[in-house]
Amino acid sequence: MSHESLHIYNQLERTRSSLVAQPFDGDFSSGSLTASKQWDKFELISSLAYVEQRNFSTFDASILSPTMATMIFNEEIKSNLLTHETRLSWRSDSGHSAVVGIAYLDNRDIVTLEMGTPDAPERLSQTENDNLEAALFGQANYQVSNDITASLGGRLAYSKSVAEVVIDGGQELDPSRARVRLLPKAALAWKPDSNGLIYASYQEGFRSGGISIGLGANNPITQFASDTIQTSEAGIKIGRRADSRFSADFAVFYSKWKNIQADLIDEAGFPRTINIGNGLVYGVSLGADWEVTNNLSVYGRFFANESELTEAAANFVVGDELRLPNIAEMGANAGWVWTLPLSDNRELTFQSNIRYVGTSQLGIDPFLSLEQGKYVLVNSSAQYQINQWKFSLNVNNLFNSEANSFALGNPFSVADGLQITPLRPRTVTLGVKVKL
């Protein structure tokens, strides 16, 4: 697909003042294969998936020209992802269960940056990050008593990051890093009755590091380290029986995030990725589902988060806010689904959803401490089914809201605070689906 980038410079008049068009083009393809087998108390599942993606963006970079001549900045990102997982699970008649498996991931990203005149931009750099991960994982669930279950597991992961960088002038860098990690997981659950559950859990995770090029002064090439997160959660669930018309859940969580990776822009507007330091994220979530009648159901969800950068990295300058980027302070959604049977083989379904996205900030550095979010979005749909055929009408953004969504526009002028990325306008989709 190809469309004009949706960053707009005047919030009142919705006009664009860039000297050149700023198109975006994205291509995406994927495929997956899954095989499974069950026998006795065992189940074996093996899956393989491949994803390929290419994004190409053009930005007006004329502000960087001393004479304000027309200049563009091109960014092309090619990504290939191959994943595989095989797991064997077992469950006994007494309630004990376990799962063991292997996993493999190979992710390659190639980022090419160009800048210059619209007719003849010159390549600034090309970065290739290849992240490989192989892991053994397992978890055992032990039925301590009829109403208490203890779980203990973990993931032993080998990860290797290889980066190759070529910048303007022929400078090359080809570093690689490898590491073995043990990521534990533990949980305890209590069932006070057949309809409720109270639980507590702890787990760890990580993201691989890589290479980032700052194209500002002296073209600094930096390696950003992997970041890790430790999350504790406790909660309660009710309405777990199959015949329950009402169900609800409530949870609290607390996460410690170390060596946080963040995408920033430098003083000139060039993108870069660095480790900004350590932080905390904690919050609550709750939800409920109610089957009012056999044909009508309603639901609702709510969450509230707090986040903070508690210890900034030595080379990182913090902006006005210490909130971590792109983590909304709160959010909620609610909706209903009404099904109207017309006959044995015909059915009408109507549904609508309203979603609130709370305030967050685009970044945490001085150039991206800009608010986003704080909007309401309504979607509705109707579906008519007859035999194996389904005909649908979907309306997204029913009231055509133009609120500022989670996105970054032109990086060279975003710090001025005049850009917004409006929501996708009201969109009506007609669909036909047949089950063969």
CSV table of N, CA and C in Angstrom, one decimal, residues 165-271:
chain,number,residue,atom,x,y,z
A,165,VAL,N,27.6,-2.5,10.2
A,165,VAL,CA,27.3,-1.1,9.9
A,165,VAL,C,28.2,-0.6,8.8
A,166,VAL,N,27.7,0.1,7.8
A,166,VAL,CA,28.5,0.8,6.9
A,166,VAL,C,27.9,2.3,6.8
A,167,ILE,N,28.8,3.3,7.1
A,167,ILE,CA,28.3,4.7,7.1
A,167,ILE,C,29.0,5.4,5.9
A,168,ASP,N,28.6,6.6,5.6
A,168,ASP,CA,29.1,7.4,4.5
A,168,ASP,C,30.6,7.6,4.8
A,169,GLY,N,31.4,7.3,3.8
A,169,GLY,CA,32.9,7.4,3.9
A,169,GLY,C,33.5,6.1,4.1
A,170,GLY,N,32.8,5.0,4.1
A,170,GLY,CA,33.3,3.7,4.1
A,170,GLY,C,33.6,3.1,5.5
A,171,GLN,N,33.3,3.7,6.6
A,171,GLN,CA,33.6,3.2,7.9
A,171,GLN,C,32.7,2.0,8.1
A,172,GLU,N,33.3,0.9,8.6
A,172,GLU,CA,32.5,-0.3,8.8
A,172,GLU,C,32.7,-0.8,10.3
A,173,LEU,N,31.7,-1.4,10.8
A,173,LEU,CA,31.7,-2.0,12.2
A,173,LEU,C,30.9,-3.3,12.1
A,174,ASP,N,31.5,-4.3,12.7
A,174,ASP,CA,30.9,-5.6,12.6
A,174,ASP,C,31.0,-6.3,14.0
A,175,PRO,N,30.3,-5.8,15.0
A,175,PRO,CA,30.4,-6.4,16.3
A,175,PRO,C,29.4,-7.6,16.5
A,176,SER,N,29.7,-8.4,17.5
A,176,SER,CA,28.7,-9.5,17.8
A,176,SER,C,28.8,-9.7,19.3
A,177,ARG,N,27.6,-10.1,19.8
A,177,ARG,CA,27.6,-10.4,21.3
A,177,ARG,C,26.7,-11.7,21.5
A,178,ALA,N,27.1,-12.5,22.5
A,178,ALA,CA,26.3,-13.7,22.8
A,178,ALA,C,26.1,-13.8,24.3
A,179,ARG,N,25.0,-14.3,24.7
A,179,ARG,CA,24.7,-14.4,26.1
A,179,ARG,C,23.7,-15.5,26.4
A,180,VAL,N,23.9,-16.2,27.5
A,180,VAL,CA,23.0,-17.2,28.0
A,180,VAL,C,22.2,-16.6,29.2
A,181,ARG,N,20.9,-16.8,29.2
A,181,ARG,CA,20.1,-16.2,30.3
A,181,ARG,C,19.2,-17.3,30.9
A,182,LEU,N,18.9,-17.3,32.1
A,182,LEU,CA,17.9,-18.1,32.8
A,182,LEU,C,16.8,-17.2,33.2
A,183,LEU,N,15.6,-17.4,32.7
A,183,LEU,CA,14.4,-16.6,33.0
A,183,LEU,C,13.4,-17.4,33.8
A,184,PRO,N,13.4,-17.2,35.1
A,184,PRO,CA,12.4,-18.0,35.9
A,184,PRO,C,11.0,-17.5,35.8
A,185,LYS,N,10.1,-18.4,36.2
A,185,LYS,CA,8.7,-18.1,36.3
A,185,LYS,C,8.1,-18.9,37.4
A,186,ALA,N,7.2,-18.3,38.2
A,186,ALA,CA,6.6,-19.0,39.4
A,186,ALA,C,5.2,-18.4,39.6
A,187,ALA,N,4.3,-19.3,40.0
A,187,ALA,CA,2.9,-18.8,40.3
A,187,ALA,C,2.3,-19.7,41.4
A,188,LEU,N,1.3,-19.1,42.1
A,188,LEU,CA,0.6,-19.8,43.1
A,188,LEU,C,-0.9,-19.4,42.9
A,189,ALA,N,-1.8,-20.4,42.8
A,189,ALA,CA,-3.2,-20.2,42.6
A,189,ALA,C,-4.1,-20.9,43.6
A,190,TRP,N,-5.1,-20.2,44.1
A,190,TRP,CA,-6.0,-20.8,45.1
A,190,TRP,C,-7.5,-20.7,44.5
A,191,LYS,N,-8.2,-21.8,44.5
A,191,LYS,CA,-9.6,-21.8,44.1
A,191,LYS,C,-10.5,-21.9,45.4
A,192,PRO,N,-11.0,-20.8,45.8
A,192,PRO,CA,-11.9,-20.9,47.0
A,192,PRO,C,-13.2,-21.7,46.8
A,193,ASP,N,-13.6,-21.7,45.5
A,193,ASP,CA,-14.7,-22.5,45.1
A,193,ASP,C,-14.6,-22.8,43.6
A,194,SER,N,-15.6,-23.4,43.0
A,194,SER,CA,-15.5,-23.8,41.6
A,194,SER,C,-15.7,-22.6,40.7
A,195,ASN,N,-16.1,-21.4,41.2
A,195,ASN,CA,-16.3,-20.2,40.4
A,195,ASN,C,-15.3,-19.1,40.6
A,196,GLY,N,-14.3,-19.3,41.4
A,196,GLY,CA,-13.3,-18.2,41.7
A,196,GLY,C,-11.9,-18.7,41.7
A,197,LEU,N,-11.0,-17.7,41.5
A,197,LEU,CA,-9.6,-18.0,41.5
A,197,LEU,C,-8.8,-16.8,42.0
A,198,ILE,N,-7.9,-17.0,42.9
A,198,ILE,CA,-7.0,-16.0,43.4
A,198,ILE,C,-5.6,-16.4,43.1
A,199,TYR,N,-4.7,-15.5,42.5
A,199,TYR,CA,-3.4,-16.0,42.1
A,199,TYR,C,-2.4,-14.9,42.3
A,200,ALA,N,-1.1,-15.4,42.3
A,200,ALA,CA,0.0,-14.5,42.3
A,200,ALA,C,1.1,-15.1,41.4
A,201,SER,N,1.9,-14.3,40.6
A,201,SER,CA,2.8,-14.8,39.7
A,201,SER,C,4.0,-13.9,39.6
A,202,TYR,N,5.2,-14.4,39.2
A,202,TYR,CA,6.4,-13.7,38.9
A,202,TYR,C,7.1,-14.3,37.7
A,203,GLN,N,7.6,-13.4,36.8
A,203,GLN,CA,8.3,-13.8,35.6
A,203,GLN,C,9.2,-12.8,35.1
A,204,GLU,N,10.2,-13.2,34.3
A,204,GLU,CA,11.2,-12.3,33.8
A,204,GLU,C,11.3,-12.4,32.2
A,205,GLY,N,11.7,-11.3,31.6
A,205,GLY,CA,11.8,-11.3,30.1
A,205,GLY,C,12.9,-10.4,29.7
A,206,PHE,N,13.3,-10.4,28.4
A,206,PHE,CA,14.3,-9.5,27.9
A,206,PHE,C,14.1,-9.2,26.4
A,207,ARG,N,14.8,-8.2,25.9
A,207,ARG,CA,14.9,-7.9,24.5
A,207,ARG,C,16.4,-7.8,24.1
A,208,SER,N,16.7,-8.3,22.9
A,208,SER,CA,18.1,-8.3,22.5
A,208,SER,C,18.5,-6.8,22.2
A,209,GLY,N,19.9,-6.6,22.3
A,209,GLY,CA,20.4,-5.3,22.0
A,209,GLY,C,20.7,-5.2,20.5
A,210,GLY,N,21.5,-4.2,20.1
A,210,GLY,CA,21.8,-3.9,18.7
A,210,GLY,C,22.7,-2.7,18.5
A,211,ILE,N,22.7,-2.2,17.3
A,211,ILE,CA,23.6,-1.1,16.9
A,211,ILE,C,22.7,0.1,16.5
A,212,SER,N,23.1,1.3,16.9
A,212,SER,CA,22.4,2.5,16.5
A,212,SER,C,23.4,3.5,16.0
A,213,ILE,N,23.0,4.2,14.9
A,213,ILE,CA,23.8,5.2,14.3
A,213,ILE,C,23.2,6.6,14.6
A,214,GLY,N,24.0,7.5,15.2
A,214,GLY,CA,23.5,8.9,15.3
A,214,GLY,C,24.2,9.7,14.2
A,215,LEU,N,23.3,10.3,13.4
A,215,LEU,CA,23.8,10.9,12.2
A,215,LEU,C,24.1,12.4,12.4
A,216,GLY,N,24.1,12.8,13.6
A,216,GLY,CA,24.4,14.2,14.0
A,216,GLY,C,25.9,14.4,14.0
A,217,ALA,N,26.3,15.2,14.9
A,217,ALA,CA,27.8,15.5,15.0
A,217,ALA,C,28.6,14.3,15.1
A,218,ASN,N,29.6,14.2,14.3
A,218,ASN,CA,30.6,13.1,14.3
A,218,ASN,C,30.1,11.7,14.0
A,219,ASN,N,28.9,11.6,13.6
A,219,ASN,CA,28.3,10.3,13.2
A,219,ASN,C,28.6,9.2,14.3
A,220,PRO,N,28.2,9.4,15.5
A,220,PRO,CA,28.5,8.4,16.5
A,220,PRO,C,27.8,7.1,16.3
A,221,ILE,N,28.6,6.0,16.4
A,221,ILE,CA,28.0,4.6,16.3
A,221,ILE,C,28.0,4.1,17.7
A,222,THR,N,26.8,3.7,18.2
A,222,THR,CA,26.7,3.2,19.6
A,222,THR,C,26.0,1.8,19.6
A,223,GLN,N,26.4,1.0,20.5
A,223,GLN,CA,25.8,-0.3,20.8
A,223,GLN,C,24.8,-0.1,22.0
A,224,PHE,N,23.6,-0.5,21.8
A,224,PHE,CA,22.7,-0.5,22.9
A,224,PHE,C,22.5,-1.9,23.4
A,225,ALA,N,22.5,-2.0,24.7
A,225,ALA,CA,22.4,-3.3,25.4
A,225,ALA,C,21.0,-3.9,25.4
A,226,SER,N,20.9,-5.2,25.7
A,226,SER,CA,19.6,-5.7,25.9
A,226,SER,C,18.9,-5.2,27.2
A,227,ASP,N,17.6,-5.1,27.2
A,227,ASP,CA,16.9,-4.7,28.4
A,227,ASP,C,16.2,-5.8,29.0
A,228,THR,N,16.0,-5.8,30.3
A,228,THR,CA,15.3,-6.9,31.0
A,228,THR,C,14.2,-6.3,31.9
A,229,ILE,N,13.2,-7.2,32.1
A,229,ILE,CA,12.0,-6.8,32.9
A,229,ILE,C,11.6,-7.9,33.9
A,230,GLN,N,11.3,-7.5,35.1
A,230,GLN,CA,10.9,-8.4,36.1
A,230,GLN,C,9.5,-8.0,36.6
A,231,THR,N,8.5,-8.9,36.4
A,231,THR,CA,7.1,-8.5,36.7
A,231,THR,C,6.5,-9.4,37.7
A,232,SER,N,5.8,-8.8,38.7
A,232,SER,CA,5.0,-9.5,39.7
A,232,SER,C,3.6,-9.1,39.5
A,233,GLU,N,2.7,-10.1,39.6
A,233,GLU,CA,1.2,-9.8,39.4
A,233,GLU,C,0.4,-10.6,40.4
A,234,ALA,N,-0.7,-10.0,40.9
A,234,ALA,CA,-1.6,-10.7,41.7
A,234,ALA,C,-3.0,-10.3,41.3
A,235,GLY,N,-4.0,-11.2,41.4
A,235,GLY,CA,-5.3,-10.9,41.0
A,235,GLY,C,-6.3,-11.9,41.5
A,236,ILE,N,-7.6,-11.6,41.1
A,236,ILE,CA,-8.7,-12.5,41.4
A,236,ILE,C,-9.6,-12.6,40.2
A,237,LYS,N,-10.2,-13.8,39.9
A,237,LYS,CA,-11.1,-14.0,38.8
A,237,LYS,C,-12.3,-14.7,39.4
A,238,ILE,N,-13.5,-14.3,38.9
A,238,ILE,CA,-14.8,-14.9,39.3
A,238,ILE,C,-15.5,-15.2,38.0
A,239,GLY,N,-16.5,-16.2,38.1
A,239,GLY,CA,-17.3,-16.5,37.0
A,239,GLY,C,-16.5,-17.5,36.1
A,240,ARG,N,-15.8,-18.5,36.6
A,240,ARG,CA,-15.0,-19.4,35.8
A,240,ARG,C,-15.8,-20.6,35.3
A,241,ARG,N,-16.9,-20.9,35.9
A,241,ARG,CA,-17.7,-22.0,35.5
A,241,ARG,C,-18.3,-21.8,34.1
A,242,ALA,N,-18.5,-22.9,33.3
A,242,ALA,CA,-19.0,-22.7,32.0
A,242,ALA,C,-20.4,-22.2,31.9
A,243,ASP,N,-21.2,-22.4,33.0
A,243,ASP,CA,-22.6,-22.0,33.0
A,243,ASP,C,-22.7,-20.6,33.6
A,244,SER,N,-21.6,-19.9,33.9
A,244,SER,CA,-21.7,-18.6,34.6
A,244,SER,C,-22.0,-17.5,33.5
A,245,ARG,N,-23.1,-16.7,33.8
A,245,ARG,CA,-23.4,-15.6,32.9
A,245,ARG,C,-22.6,-14.4,33.2
A,246,PHE,N,-22.0,-14.3,34.3
A,246,PHE,CA,-21.2,-13.1,34.7
A,246,PHE,C,-19.8,-13.5,35.1
A,247,SER,N,-18.8,-12.8,34.6
A,247,SER,CA,-17.4,-13.1,34.9
A,247,SER,C,-16.7,-11.7,35.1
A,248,ALA,N,-15.7,-11.7,36.0
A,248,ALA,CA,-15.0,-10.5,36.2
A,248,ALA,C,-13.6,-10.9,36.7
A,249,ASP,N,-12.7,-9.9,36.5
A,249,ASP,CA,-11.3,-10.1,36.9
A,249,ASP,C,-10.7,-8.8,37.4
A,250,PHE,N,-9.8,-8.9,38.3
A,250,PHE,CA,-9.1,-7.7,38.9
A,250,PHE,C,-7.6,-8.1,39.1
A,251,ALA,N,-6.7,-7.2,38.7
A,251,ALA,CA,-5.3,-7.6,38.9
A,251,ALA,C,-4.5,-6.3,39.2
A,252,VAL,N,-3.4,-6.5,39.9
A,252,VAL,CA,-2.4,-5.4,40.2
A,252,VAL,C,-1.0,-6.0,39.7
A,253,PHE,N,-0.2,-5.1,39.2
A,253,PHE,CA,1.1,-5.6,38.7
A,253,PHE,C,2.2,-4.5,39.1
A,254,TYR,N,3.4,-5.0,39.1
A,254,TYR,CA,4.6,-4.2,39.4
A,254,TYR,C,5.8,-4.7,38.6
A,255,SER,N,6.4,-3.8,37.8
A,255,SER,CA,7.5,-4.3,37.0
A,255,SER,C,8.7,-3.4,37.2
A,256,LYS,N,9.9,-4.0,37.3
A,256,LYS,CA,11.2,-3.4,37.3
A,256,LYS,C,11.8,-3.6,36.0
A,257,TRP,N,12.2,-2.4,35.3
A,257,TRP,CA,12.7,-2.5,33.9
A,257,TRP,C,14.1,-1.9,34.0
A,258,LYS,N,15.1,-2.7,33.5
A,258,LYS,CA,16.5,-2.3,33.6
A,258,LYS,C,17.0,-2.1,32.2
A,259,ASN,N,17.9,-1.1,32.0
A,259,ASN,CA,18.5,-0.8,30.7
A,259,ASN,C,17.5,-0.6,29.6
A,260,ILE,N,16.5,0.2,29.9
A,260,ILE,CA,15.4,0.4,29.0
A,260,ILE,C,15.8,0.9,27.6
A,261,GLN,N,15.4,0.2,26.6
A,261,GLN,CA,15.7,0.6,25.2
A,261,GLN,C,14.6,1.6,24.8
A,262,ALA,N,15.1,2.7,24.2
A,262,ALA,CA,14.1,3.7,23.8
A,262,ALA,C,14.6,4.3,22.4
A,263,ASP,N,13.6,4.6,21.5
A,263,ASP,CA,13.8,5.2,20.3
A,263,ASP,C,13.7,6.7,20.5
A,264,LEU,N,14.8,7.5,20.2
A,264,LEU,CA,14.8,8.9,20.4
A,264,LEU,C,15.2,9.6,19.1
A,265,ILE,N,15.3,10.9,19.2
A,265,ILE,CA,15.9,11.7,18.1
A,265,ILE,C,16.9,12.6,18.7
A,266,ASP,N,18.0,12.9,18.0
A,266,ASP,CA,19.0,13.8,18.5
A,266,ASP,C,18.6,15.3,18.2
A,267,GLU,N,19.6,16.2,18.5
A,267,GLU,CA,19.3,17.6,18.4
A,267,GLU,C,19.0,18.0,17.0
A,268,ALA,N,19.4,17.3,16.0
A,268,ALA,CA,19.2,17.6,14.6
A,268,ALA,C,17.9,16.9,14.1
A,269,GLY,N,17.4,15.9,14.8
A,269,GLY,CA,16.2,15.2,14.4
A,269,GLY,C,16.4,13.8,13.9
A,270,PHE,N,17.7,13.4,13.9
A,270,PHE,CA,18.0,12.0,13.4
A,270,PHE,C,17.6,11.0,14.4
A,271,PRO,N,17.0,9.8,14.0
A,271,PRO,CA,16.6,8.8,14.9
A,271,PRO,C,17.8,8.0,15.5
